[in-house]
Tab-separated table of C-alpha atoms and ligand atoms in Angstrom:
chain	number	residue	atom	x	y	z
A	1	MET	CA	17.076	-1.574	1.587
A	2	THR	CA	13.808	-2.813	2.842
A	3	VAL	CA	10.883	-3.022	0.491
A	4	PRO	CA	7.204	-3.937	1.368
A	5	ILE	CA	5.860	-7.302	0.663
A	6	PRO	CA	2.959	-6.590	-1.953
A	7	LEU	CA	-0.591	-7.148	-0.611
A	8	ILE	CA	-3.549	-7.481	-2.835
A	9	ALA	CA	-6.777	-7.404	-0.852
A	10	GLY	CA	-10.363	-7.953	-2.145
A	11	ASN	CA	-13.058	-5.798	-0.341
A	12	TRP	CA	-16.325	-7.608	-0.996
A	13	LYS	CA	-18.216	-4.754	0.726
A	14	MET	CA	-21.893	-5.800	1.388
A	15	ASN	CA	-21.833	-8.561	-1.163
A	16	GLY	CA	-21.711	-12.295	-0.551
A	17	LEU	CA	-23.853	-15.188	0.630
A	18	ALA	CA	-22.833	-18.735	1.370
A	19	ALA	CA	-22.647	-19.553	-2.355
A	20	SER	CA	-19.785	-16.976	-2.720
A	21	LEU	CA	-17.385	-19.230	-0.644
A	22	ASP	CA	-16.916	-21.052	-3.953
A	23	GLU	CA	-15.495	-17.917	-5.569
A	24	ALA	CA	-13.014	-17.643	-2.615
A	25	ARG	CA	-12.041	-21.257	-2.948
A	26	ALA	CA	-11.403	-20.771	-6.655
A	27	VAL	CA	-9.010	-17.905	-5.850
A	28	ALA	CA	-7.071	-20.165	-3.561
A	29	VAL	CA	-6.964	-22.923	-6.068
A	30	GLY	CA	-6.067	-20.489	-8.879
A	31	LEU	CA	-3.098	-18.994	-6.750
A	32	GLY	CA	-1.442	-22.418	-6.705
A	33	THR	CA	2.082	-21.929	-5.823
A	34	PHE	CA	1.961	-18.186	-6.373
A	35	ARG	CA	4.658	-16.433	-4.195
A	36	GLY	CA	4.652	-12.984	-5.552
A	37	GLY	CA	2.902	-11.340	-2.606
A	38	ARG	CA	0.126	-11.777	-0.094
A	39	VAL	CA	-3.544	-12.117	-0.962
A	40	ALA	CA	-6.528	-11.396	1.175
A	41	ILE	CA	-10.304	-11.402	0.961
A	42	CYS	CA	-12.423	-9.252	3.274
A	43	PRO	CA	-15.940	-10.589	3.058
A	44	PRO	CA	-19.005	-9.295	4.986
A	45	ALA	CA	-18.744	-10.158	8.676
A	46	THR	CA	-21.290	-12.917	8.285
A	47	LEU	CA	-18.934	-14.941	6.101
A	48	ILE	CA	-15.539	-14.377	7.965
A	49	GLU	CA	-15.780	-17.572	10.043
A	50	ARG	CA	-16.919	-19.744	7.196
A	51	LEU	CA	-14.425	-18.284	4.780
A	52	SER	CA	-11.649	-18.744	7.372
A	53	ARG	CA	-12.376	-22.439	7.637
A	54	ALA	CA	-12.776	-22.802	3.885
A	55	LEU	CA	-9.328	-21.322	3.247
A	56	ALA	CA	-7.443	-22.621	6.299
A	57	GLY	CA	-3.864	-23.410	5.616
A	58	GLY	CA	-3.991	-21.999	2.131
A	59	PRO	CA	-2.501	-18.807	0.576
A	60	VAL	CA	-5.525	-16.465	1.000
A	61	LEU	CA	-5.835	-14.474	4.223
A	62	VAL	CA	-9.279	-13.235	5.551
A	63	GLY	CA	-10.012	-9.855	6.771
A	64	GLY	CA	-12.821	-7.811	8.126
A	65	GLN	CA	-14.155	-4.460	6.703
A	66	ASP	CA	-14.462	-2.475	9.895
A	67	CYS	CA	-14.286	-2.863	13.626
A	68	ARG	CA	-15.163	-0.825	16.643
A	69	ALA	CA	-12.458	0.597	18.847
A	70	GLU	CA	-13.888	-0.806	22.067
A	71	ALA	CA	-13.256	-4.534	22.794
A	72	SER	CA	-16.838	-5.245	23.956
A	73	GLY	CA	-19.996	-3.661	25.433
A	74	ALA	CA	-23.307	-2.137	24.755
A	75	PHE	CA	-22.799	-1.285	21.046
A	76	THR	CA	-25.686	-2.909	19.291
A	77	GLY	CA	-24.850	-4.162	15.749
A	78	ASP	CA	-21.094	-3.508	16.060
A	79	ILE	CA	-18.137	-5.834	15.962
A	80	SER	CA	-14.810	-5.573	17.808
A	81	ALA	CA	-11.299	-6.415	16.674
A	82	GLU	CA	-11.253	-9.325	19.073
A	83	MET	CA	-14.486	-10.795	17.510
A	84	LEU	CA	-12.777	-10.560	14.042
A	85	VAL	CA	-9.850	-12.393	15.342
A	86	ASP	CA	-12.028	-14.963	17.091
A	87	ALA	CA	-13.777	-15.517	13.704
A	88	GLY	CA	-10.512	-16.174	11.889
A	89	ALA	CA	-9.578	-12.770	10.443
A	90	SER	CA	-6.000	-11.608	10.357
A	91	LEU	CA	-6.550	-8.133	8.767
A	92	VAL	CA	-9.127	-5.458	8.805
A	93	ILE	CA	-10.029	-2.528	6.450
A	94	LEU	CA	-10.400	0.657	8.474
A	95	GLY	CA	-11.458	4.246	7.348
A	96	HIS	CA	-12.831	3.149	4.116
A	97	SER	CA	-14.411	6.264	2.442
A	98	GLU	CA	-17.786	4.589	2.385
A	99	ARG	CA	-17.584	4.493	6.203
A	100	ARG	CA	-16.119	7.929	6.492
A	101	ALA	CA	-18.989	9.265	4.336
A	102	GLY	CA	-21.755	7.089	5.577
A	103	TYR	CA	-21.084	6.988	9.266
A	104	ALA	CA	-19.119	10.386	9.762
A	105	GLU	CA	-15.960	8.463	10.708
A	106	THR	CA	-13.307	10.996	11.568
A	107	ASP	CA	-9.487	10.584	11.400
A	108	ALA	CA	-9.496	10.326	15.143
A	109	ALA	CA	-12.121	7.574	15.215
A	110	VAL	CA	-10.104	5.720	12.559
A	111	ALA	CA	-6.920	6.058	14.538
A	112	ALA	CA	-8.691	4.643	17.682
A	113	LYS	CA	-9.791	1.657	15.568
A	114	VAL	CA	-6.346	1.154	14.267
A	115	GLY	CA	-4.957	1.083	17.821
A	116	ALA	CA	-7.682	-1.495	18.835
A	117	ALA	CA	-6.994	-3.722	15.720
A	118	LEU	CA	-3.282	-3.825	16.441
A	119	ARG	CA	-3.854	-4.669	20.081
A	120	ALA	CA	-5.999	-7.498	19.031
A	121	GLY	CA	-3.334	-8.806	16.599
A	122	LEU	CA	-5.079	-7.745	13.321
A	123	GLU	CA	-3.199	-5.946	10.514
A	124	PRO	CA	-5.088	-2.869	9.666
A	125	ILE	CA	-5.444	-1.563	6.117
A	126	VAL	CA	-6.029	2.156	6.678
A	127	CYS	CA	-7.858	3.823	3.844
A	128	VAL	CA	-7.318	7.421	2.722
A	129	GLY	CA	-8.425	9.338	-0.390
A	130	GLU	CA	-9.711	12.694	-1.698
A	131	THR	CA	-13.042	13.573	-3.233
A	132	LEU	CA	-13.207	14.942	-6.861
A	133	ASP	CA	-14.019	18.433	-5.547
A	134	GLN	CA	-10.833	18.274	-3.425
A	135	ARG	CA	-8.788	17.077	-6.365
A	136	GLN	CA	-10.195	19.696	-8.741
A	137	ALA	CA	-9.411	22.430	-6.059
A	138	GLY	CA	-5.763	21.177	-6.033
A	139	GLU	CA	-6.100	19.906	-2.432
A	140	ALA	CA	-5.575	16.250	-2.982
A	141	LEU	CA	-2.075	15.935	-1.594
A	142	ALA	CA	-2.823	18.095	1.398
A	143	VAL	CA	-6.039	16.222	2.127
A	144	VAL	CA	-4.614	12.676	1.868
A	145	THR	CA	-1.346	13.382	3.836
A	146	GLU	CA	-3.408	14.952	6.574
A	147	GLN	CA	-5.732	11.837	6.636
A	148	VAL	CA	-2.574	9.692	7.006
A	149	ARG	CA	-1.315	11.777	9.835
A	150	GLY	CA	-4.673	11.724	11.579
A	151	SER	CA	-5.715	8.214	10.892
A	152	LEU	CA	-2.596	6.385	12.365
A	153	PRO	CA	-1.812	6.544	16.135
A	154	ALA	CA	1.257	8.690	16.600
A	155	GLU	CA	2.735	6.054	19.051
A	156	LEU	CA	2.432	3.208	16.578
A	157	ALA	CA	5.288	0.855	17.391
A	158	THR	CA	4.865	-1.579	14.524
A	159	ASP	CA	5.148	-1.681	10.726
A	160	ALA	CA	2.469	-4.423	10.652
A	161	PHE	CA	-0.176	-2.285	8.796
A	162	ALA	CA	-0.890	-1.125	5.332
A	163	VAL	CA	-2.103	2.163	3.826
A	164	ALA	CA	-4.557	2.117	0.947
A	165	TYR	CA	-4.913	5.264	-1.235
A	166	GLU	CA	-8.430	5.123	-2.698
A	167	PRO	CA	-9.538	8.390	-4.457
A	168	VAL	CA	-13.280	8.604	-3.645
A	169	TRP	CA	-14.082	9.608	-7.223
A	170	ALA	CA	-12.382	6.389	-8.632
A	171	ILE	CA	-14.260	3.915	-6.480
A	172	GLY	CA	-16.849	1.968	-8.492
A	173	THR	CA	-16.828	4.451	-11.306
A	174	GLY	CA	-14.418	2.968	-13.809
A	175	LEU	CA	-12.324	6.175	-13.525
A	176	THR	CA	-8.724	6.020	-12.307
A	177	PRO	CA	-6.071	8.689	-11.748
A	178	THR	CA	-3.231	8.801	-14.224
A	179	ILE	CA	-0.062	6.740	-13.304
A	180	ALA	CA	1.691	9.996	-12.625
A	181	GLU	CA	-1.085	11.094	-10.230
A	182	ILE	CA	-0.987	7.752	-8.444
A	183	GLU	CA	2.807	7.886	-8.042
A	184	GLU	CA	2.783	11.523	-6.844
A	185	MET	CA	0.284	10.523	-4.213
A	186	HIS	CA	2.053	7.329	-3.186
A	187	VAL	CA	5.467	9.125	-2.941
A	188	ALA	CA	3.776	11.745	-0.708
A	189	ILE	CA	2.249	8.976	1.588
A	190	ARG	CA	5.579	7.294	1.760
A	191	ALA	CA	7.226	10.588	2.885
A	192	THR	CA	4.473	11.083	5.488
A	193	LEU	CA	4.993	7.661	6.955
A	194	ARG	CA	8.757	8.312	7.094
A	195	GLU	CA	8.216	11.506	8.895
A	196	MET	CA	5.917	9.870	11.416
A	197	PHE	CA	7.591	6.524	12.009
A	198	GLY	CA	11.116	6.698	10.541
A	199	ALA	CA	12.779	4.067	8.267
A	200	ARG	CA	10.996	1.056	9.879
A	201	SER	CA	7.801	2.271	7.949
A	202	ASP	CA	9.534	1.540	4.721
A	203	THR	CA	8.071	-2.041	4.765
A	204	VAL	CA	4.557	-0.734	5.046
A	205	PRO	CA	2.773	-1.515	1.761
A	206	ILE	CA	0.893	1.436	0.194
A	207	LEU	CA	-1.921	0.010	-1.815
A	208	TYR	CA	-3.916	1.675	-4.586
A	209	GLY	CA	-7.697	1.264	-4.711
A	210	GLY	CA	-10.396	2.385	-7.103
A	211	SER	CA	-11.557	0.718	-10.345
A	212	VAL	CA	-8.626	-1.756	-10.372
A	213	LYS	CA	-9.335	-4.476	-12.978
A	214	PRO	CA	-7.322	-7.024	-14.818
A	215	SER	CA	-6.722	-4.711	-17.779
A	216	ASN	CA	-5.198	-1.861	-15.691
A	217	ALA	CA	-3.626	-3.803	-12.792
A	218	ALA	CA	-0.185	-4.547	-14.090
A	219	GLU	CA	0.502	-0.862	-14.998
A	220	ILE	CA	-0.750	0.309	-11.654
A	221	LEU	CA	1.101	-2.266	-9.638
A	222	ARG	CA	4.364	-1.331	-11.354
A	223	ALA	CA	4.026	2.294	-10.430
A	224	THR	CA	6.522	3.843	-7.949
A	225	GLU	CA	5.568	3.137	-4.300
A	226	VAL	CA	2.576	1.090	-5.222
A	227	GLY	CA	2.682	-1.945	-2.950
A	228	GLY	CA	-0.476	-3.684	-3.881
A	229	ALA	CA	-4.175	-3.054	-4.523
A	230	LEU	CA	-7.369	-2.861	-2.659
A	231	VAL	CA	-10.016	-4.130	-5.059
A	232	GLY	CA	-13.799	-3.849	-4.722
A	233	GLY	CA	-16.034	-4.933	-7.613
A	234	ALA	CA	-13.394	-7.050	-9.445
A	235	SER	CA	-12.675	-9.075	-6.365
A	236	LEU	CA	-16.099	-10.684	-6.435
A	237	LYS	CA	-15.261	-13.037	-9.331
A	238	ALA	CA	-12.271	-15.328	-8.901
A	239	ALA	CA	-11.185	-14.953	-12.536
A	240	ASP	CA	-11.099	-11.209	-12.396
A	241	PHE	CA	-9.360	-11.144	-8.940
A	242	LEU	CA	-6.800	-13.675	-10.167
A	243	GLY	CA	-6.242	-11.596	-13.324
A	244	ILE	CA	-5.439	-8.610	-11.073
A	245	ILE	CA	-3.049	-10.672	-8.931
A	246	GLU	CA	-1.271	-11.769	-12.090
A	247	GLY	CA	-0.320	-8.241	-12.567
A	248	LEU	CA	2.102	-8.401	-9.651
B	1	13P	P1	-13.901	-0.707	-6.785
B	1	13P	O1	-12.615	-1.570	-7.121
B	1	13P	O2	-15.200	-1.483	-7.012
B	1	13P	O3	-13.691	0.636	-7.541
B	1	13P	O4	-13.836	-0.407	-5.271
B	1	13P	C1	-12.580	0.015	-4.615
B	1	13P	C2	-12.757	-0.061	-3.113
B	1	13P	O5	-13.495	0.699	-2.630
B	1	13P	C3	-12.007	-1.060	-2.415
B	1	13P	O6	-12.065	-0.790	-1.068
Protein backbone atom coordinates (compact mmCIF):
# COMPACT_ATOMS: atom_id res chain seq x y z
CA MET A 1 0.00 0.00 0.00
CA THR A 2 1.31 3.43 -0.88
CA VAL A 3 0.88 6.25 1.58
CA PRO A 4 1.63 9.94 1.13
CA ILE A 5 4.73 11.47 2.68
CA PRO A 6 3.36 14.12 5.06
CA LEU A 7 3.91 17.77 4.16
CA ILE A 8 3.66 20.73 6.50
CA ALA A 9 3.79 24.05 4.69
CA GLY A 10 3.81 27.53 6.16
CA ASN A 11 1.98 30.21 4.17
CA TRP A 12 3.37 33.54 5.28
CA LYS A 13 0.83 35.38 3.10
CA MET A 14 1.73 39.12 2.84
CA ASN A 15 3.97 39.04 5.90
CA GLY A 16 7.73 39.07 6.14
CA LEU A 17 10.67 41.40 5.67
CA ALA A 18 14.39 40.64 5.61
CA ALA A 19 14.36 40.26 9.42
CA SER A 20 11.94 37.32 9.07
CA LEU A 21 14.68 35.20 7.52
CA ASP A 22 15.86 34.53 11.07
CA GLU A 23 12.53 32.84 11.92
CA ALA A 24 12.95 30.56 8.91
CA ARG A 25 16.53 29.77 9.88
CA ALA A 26 15.30 28.92 13.38
CA VAL A 27 12.82 26.45 11.88
CA ALA A 28 15.63 24.73 9.96
CA VAL A 29 17.81 24.56 13.07
CA GLY A 30 14.91 23.37 15.23
CA LEU A 31 14.12 20.56 12.79
CA GLY A 32 17.57 19.13 13.33
CA THR A 33 17.46 15.54 12.16
CA PHE A 34 13.65 15.42 11.90
CA ARG A 35 12.64 12.83 9.30
CA GLY A 36 8.91 12.59 9.91
CA GLY A 37 7.86 14.37 6.73
CA ARG A 38 8.58 17.33 4.48
CA VAL A 39 8.51 20.94 5.67
CA ALA A 40 8.12 24.02 3.49
CA ILE A 41 7.86 27.77 3.95
CA CYS A 42 6.09 29.90 1.35
CA PRO A 43 7.17 33.51 1.96
CA PRO A 44 6.12 36.55 -0.07
CA ALA A 45 7.77 36.59 -3.50
CA THR A 46 10.24 39.28 -2.43
CA LEU A 47 11.85 36.83 0.02
CA ILE A 48 11.91 33.64 -2.05
CA GLU A 49 15.42 34.02 -3.40
CA ARG A 50 16.95 35.14 -0.08
CA LEU A 51 15.13 32.41 1.80
CA SER A 52 16.23 29.78 -0.71
CA ARG A 53 19.84 30.85 -0.22
CA ALA A 54 19.49 30.96 3.56
CA LEU A 55 17.97 27.47 3.70
CA ALA A 56 19.99 25.83 0.90
CA GLY A 57 20.98 22.25 1.65
CA GLY A 58 18.79 22.12 4.76
CA PRO A 59 15.51 20.36 5.50
CA VAL A 60 13.13 23.25 4.71
CA LEU A 61 11.76 23.66 1.17
CA VAL A 62 10.75 27.05 -0.20
CA GLY A 63 7.57 27.76 -2.12
CA GLY A 64 5.64 30.57 -3.78
CA GLN A 65 2.09 31.63 -2.97
CA ASP A 66 0.75 31.99 -6.52
CA CYS A 67 1.92 32.10 -10.11
CA ARG A 68 0.52 33.07 -13.45
CA ALA A 69 -0.29 30.40 -16.06
CA GLU A 70 1.78 32.10 -18.78
CA ALA A 71 5.57 31.70 -18.75
CA SER A 72 6.31 35.36 -19.58
CA GLY A 73 4.76 38.40 -21.20
CA ALA A 74 3.05 41.72 -20.66
CA PHE A 75 1.43 40.95 -17.30
CA THR A 76 2.47 43.79 -15.02
CA GLY A 77 2.97 42.75 -11.42
CA ASP A 78 2.60 39.02 -12.04
CA ILE A 79 5.07 36.18 -11.55
CA SER A 80 5.43 33.00 -13.60
CA ALA A 81 6.18 29.48 -12.41
CA GLU A 82 9.53 29.68 -14.22
CA MET A 83 10.40 32.79 -12.20
CA LEU A 84 9.59 31.01 -8.95
CA VAL A 85 11.88 28.12 -9.94
CA ASP A 86 14.55 30.62 -10.96
CA ALA A 87 14.33 32.21 -7.50
CA GLY A 88 14.78 28.83 -5.80
CA ALA A 89 11.21 27.68 -5.11
CA SER A 90 10.23 24.03 -5.45
CA LEU A 91 6.54 24.34 -4.56
CA VAL A 92 3.72 26.80 -5.12
CA ILE A 93 0.39 27.35 -3.38
CA LEU A 94 -2.38 27.72 -5.98
CA GLY A 95 -6.08 28.56 -5.70
CA HIS A 96 -5.90 29.83 -2.13
CA SER A 97 -9.33 31.11 -1.06
CA GLU A 98 -7.87 34.59 -0.55
CA ARG A 99 -6.99 34.61 -4.26
CA ARG A 100 -10.22 32.95 -5.36
CA ALA A 101 -12.18 35.59 -3.43
CA GLY A 102 -9.93 38.62 -3.98
CA TYR A 103 -9.00 38.04 -7.63
CA ALA A 104 -12.03 36.08 -8.86
CA GLU A 105 -9.87 33.04 -9.62
CA THR A 106 -12.04 30.28 -11.08
CA ASP A 107 -11.36 26.55 -10.92
CA ALA A 108 -10.36 26.69 -14.60
CA ALA A 109 -7.87 29.48 -13.92
CA VAL A 110 -6.41 27.47 -11.04
CA ALA A 111 -6.14 24.37 -13.24
CA ALA A 112 -4.23 26.37 -15.87
CA LYS A 113 -1.81 27.54 -13.17
CA VAL A 114 -1.39 23.96 -11.91
CA GLY A 115 -0.43 22.87 -15.42
CA ALA A 116 2.06 25.73 -15.73
CA ALA A 117 3.58 24.97 -12.33
CA LEU A 118 4.07 21.30 -13.17
CA ARG A 119 5.62 22.11 -16.54
CA ALA A 120 8.09 24.40 -14.77
CA GLY A 121 8.97 21.66 -12.28
CA LEU A 122 7.10 23.05 -9.28
CA GLU A 123 4.96 20.97 -6.94
CA PRO A 124 1.57 22.68 -6.66
CA ILE A 125 -0.39 22.77 -3.39
CA VAL A 126 -3.92 23.16 -4.70
CA CYS A 127 -6.32 24.76 -2.21
CA VAL A 128 -10.03 24.06 -1.94
CA GLY A 129 -12.60 24.86 0.73
CA GLU A 130 -16.20 25.87 1.36
CA THR A 131 -17.58 29.10 2.84
CA LEU A 132 -19.62 29.11 6.05
CA ASP A 133 -22.83 29.68 4.07
CA GLN A 134 -22.07 26.66 1.91
CA ARG A 135 -21.39 24.49 4.97
CA GLN A 136 -24.55 25.65 6.71
CA ALA A 137 -26.51 24.89 3.56
CA GLY A 138 -25.17 21.31 3.60
CA GLU A 139 -23.21 21.90 0.39
CA ALA A 140 -19.65 21.56 1.70
CA LEU A 141 -18.88 18.11 0.27
CA ALA A 142 -20.36 18.92 -3.14
CA VAL A 143 -18.62 22.31 -3.36
CA VAL A 144 -15.21 21.00 -2.37
CA THR A 145 -15.20 17.86 -4.52
CA GLU A 146 -16.32 20.02 -7.46
CA GLN A 147 -13.41 22.39 -6.77
CA VAL A 148 -11.02 19.41 -6.76
CA ARG A 149 -12.39 18.21 -10.11
CA GLY A 150 -12.20 21.67 -11.67
CA SER A 151 -8.88 22.83 -10.23
CA LEU A 152 -6.75 19.90 -11.39
CA PRO A 153 -6.06 19.43 -15.11
CA ALA A 154 -7.76 16.18 -16.16
CA GLU A 155 -4.68 15.04 -18.08
CA LEU A 156 -2.42 15.28 -15.04
CA ALA A 157 0.25 12.60 -15.43
CA THR A 158 1.95 12.94 -12.08
CA ASP A 159 1.38 12.51 -8.37
CA ALA A 160 3.80 15.37 -7.58
CA PHE A 161 1.19 17.68 -6.14
CA ALA A 162 -0.75 18.18 -2.93
CA VAL A 163 -4.31 19.21 -2.18
CA ALA A 164 -5.07 21.47 0.78
CA TYR A 165 -8.55 21.50 2.30
CA GLU A 166 -9.00 24.93 3.87
CA PRO A 167 -12.53 25.77 4.96
CA VAL A 168 -12.80 29.51 4.31
CA TRP A 169 -14.54 30.08 7.65
CA ALA A 170 -11.66 28.43 9.55
CA ILE A 171 -8.91 30.62 8.08
CA GLY A 172 -7.54 33.12 10.57
CA THR A 173 -10.62 32.78 12.80
CA GLY A 174 -9.50 30.32 15.49
CA LEU A 175 -12.43 28.12 14.42
CA THR A 176 -11.84 24.59 13.14
CA PRO A 177 -14.16 21.88 11.89
CA THR A 178 -14.60 18.84 14.14
CA ILE A 179 -12.23 15.94 13.53
CA ALA A 180 -15.20 14.01 12.09
CA GLU A 181 -15.90 16.86 9.63
CA ILE A 182 -12.24 17.01 8.60
CA GLU A 183 -12.12 13.24 8.07
CA GLU A 184 -15.37 13.22 6.10
CA MET A 185 -13.99 15.88 3.75
CA HIS A 186 -10.54 14.33 3.38
CA VAL A 187 -12.02 10.90 2.60
CA ALA A 188 -14.25 12.53 -0.04
CA ILE A 189 -11.26 14.34 -1.58
CA ARG A 190 -9.28 11.07 -1.64
CA ALA A 191 -12.17 9.34 -3.41
CA THR A 192 -12.36 12.18 -5.96
CA LEU A 193 -8.63 11.93 -6.68
CA ARG A 194 -8.97 8.15 -7.09
CA GLU A 195 -11.83 8.66 -9.52
CA MET A 196 -9.83 11.18 -11.53
CA PHE A 197 -6.35 9.68 -11.50
CA GLY A 198 -6.58 6.12 -10.19
CA ALA A 199 -4.38 4.47 -7.57
CA ARG A 200 -1.28 6.49 -8.41
CA SER A 201 -2.92 9.45 -6.67
CA ASP A 202 -2.83 7.55 -3.36
CA THR A 203 0.56 9.17 -2.64
CA VAL A 204 -0.82 12.71 -3.01
CA PRO A 205 -0.93 14.27 0.47
CA ILE A 206 -4.19 15.96 1.43
CA LEU A 207 -3.35 18.79 3.82
CA TYR A 208 -5.69 20.46 6.27
CA GLY A 209 -5.49 24.24 6.69
CA GLY A 210 -7.36 26.74 8.84
CA SER A 211 -6.39 27.82 12.38
CA VAL A 212 -3.86 25.01 12.85
CA LYS A 213 -1.78 25.69 15.97
CA PRO A 214 0.50 23.70 18.26
CA SER A 215 -2.40 22.82 20.59
CA ASN A 216 -4.62 21.23 17.90
CA ALA A 217 -2.03 20.00 15.37
CA ALA A 218 -1.41 16.49 16.68
CA GLU A 219 -5.10 15.60 16.76
CA ILE A 220 -5.72 17.00 13.28
CA LEU A 221 -2.60 15.38 11.81
CA ARG A 222 -3.67 11.97 13.17
CA ALA A 223 -7.06 12.16 11.46
CA THR A 224 -7.87 9.79 8.61
CA GLU A 225 -6.51 10.95 5.23
CA VAL A 226 -4.89 14.06 6.72
CA GLY A 227 -1.44 14.11 5.15
CA GLY A 228 -0.11 17.31 6.62
CA ALA A 229 -1.07 20.92 7.19
CA LEU A 230 -1.06 24.30 5.47
CA VAL A 231 -0.41 26.82 8.21
CA GLY A 232 -0.96 30.56 8.07
CA GLY A 233 -0.55 32.72 11.16
CA ALA A 234 1.18 30.09 13.29
CA SER A 235 3.91 29.61 10.66
CA LEU A 236 5.27 33.12 11.24
CA LYS A 237 6.91 32.21 14.54
CA ALA A 238 9.47 29.42 14.48
CA ALA A 239 8.45 28.10 17.91
CA ASP A 240 4.78 27.76 16.91
CA PHE A 241 5.57 26.25 13.51
CA LEU A 242 7.95 23.75 15.12
CA GLY A 243 5.28 22.95 17.71
CA ILE A 244 2.90 22.06 14.86
CA ILE A 245 5.49 19.94 13.08
CA GLU A 246 6.04 18.01 16.33
CA GLY A 247 2.44 16.85 15.95
CA LEU A 248 3.41 14.63 13.03
P1 LIG B 1 -4.41 30.36 9.39
O1 LIG B 1 -3.54 29.21 9.80
O2 LIG B 1 -3.86 31.70 9.79
O3 LIG B 1 -5.84 30.13 9.79
O4 LIG B 1 -4.40 30.41 7.78
C1 LIG B 1 -4.60 29.24 7.06
C2 LIG B 1 -4.27 29.47 5.64
O5 LIG B 1 -4.95 30.21 4.95
C3 LIG B 1 -3.06 28.83 5.11
O6 LIG B 1 -3.01 28.91 3.73
